[in-house]
């Protein structure tokens, strides 16, 4: 399958700082990438759809000014958690897929964020 | 009603057992369907796409019933390494909707 990378894989930061997470499609171009958040023992929750060259589409209840998404190229989307607080501690995962009739999605390895 | 619902689990089965997971979805216009496997503290990995005609990959069989809006995954001759959470995923117009996942533990 296609390869999606994420960086960093884990980060610990102080409350009030901003954290940027990168998601890259390594062997294909992705006009759309997706960002998810997963709390312990829960399923993935879609946060936003990242669209190359245009604004991201956020799910209801996700603050767009808090979670800034930039999709500047066909292989890179970034998620910035601004002014992070302990309740933002979670596992953040991105996904992307090649354009196909079936739309399989491939996931990055995830970023574990801990806000102290 | 949740968009994608799965068996609550957990399933604890002995090695060699056959286990089946069920999943229902609410949007009749959903276009594509998948089973993902997620190991603890790791990202989900695609296990199988689910086709209308049903499909099989080794010990794994997936079935789709569009009329009943129902997807299933059957695992035969379960192995210890099958222990994981299995996520039912439905693609609605390029939005992936996840079930809550069913935890499977295969014991020796």
Tab-separated table of N, CA and C in Angstrom, chain B residues 23 30-31 37 40 56 58 61 69 75 85 95-96:
chain	number	residue	atom	x	y	z
B	23	UNK	N	-21.160	-5.160	11.597
B	23	UNK	CA	-21.149	-3.702	11.549
B	23	UNK	C	-22.344	-3.243	10.731
B	30	UNK	N	-23.746	5.291	1.153
B	30	UNK	CA	-22.309	5.058	1.387
B	30	UNK	C	-21.721	4.277	0.223
B	31	UNK	N	-20.489	4.623	-0.097
B	31	UNK	CA	-19.933	4.137	-1.354
B	31	UNK	C	-18.945	2.993	-1.200
B	37	UNK	N	-7.427	-2.807	10.944
B	37	UNK	CA	-6.955	-3.402	12.186
B	37	UNK	C	-6.080	-2.370	12.887
B	40	UNK	N	-2.584	-1.814	19.657
B	40	UNK	CA	-2.561	-0.849	20.756
B	40	UNK	C	-1.519	0.240	20.499
B	56	UNK	N	-12.461	-12.642	0.025
B	56	UNK	CA	-11.742	-13.489	0.971
B	56	UNK	C	-10.246	-13.269	0.785
B	58	UNK	N	-7.154	-15.228	2.514
B	58	UNK	CA	-6.645	-16.194	3.478
B	58	UNK	C	-7.700	-16.572	4.497
B	61	UNK	N	-12.620	-13.295	5.728
B	61	UNK	CA	-13.685	-13.144	4.744
B	61	UNK	C	-14.543	-11.953	5.120
B	69	UNK	N	-27.690	-2.864	4.943
B	69	UNK	CA	-26.678	-1.919	5.397
B	69	UNK	C	-25.825	-2.544	6.484
B	75	UNK	N	-13.111	-14.296	10.795
B	75	UNK	CA	-11.731	-14.739	10.928
B	75	UNK	C	-11.747	-16.220	11.302
B	85	UNK	N	-7.700	-4.448	17.745
B	85	UNK	CA	-9.035	-3.846	17.608
B	85	UNK	C	-9.357	-3.749	16.131
B	95	UNK	N	-15.597	11.066	3.035
B	95	UNK	CA	-15.460	11.187	4.488
B	95	UNK	C	-15.458	9.786	5.075
B	96	UNK	N	-14.404	9.478	5.790
B	96	UNK	CA	-14.320	8.154	6.401
B	96	UNK	C	-15.017	8.191	7.754
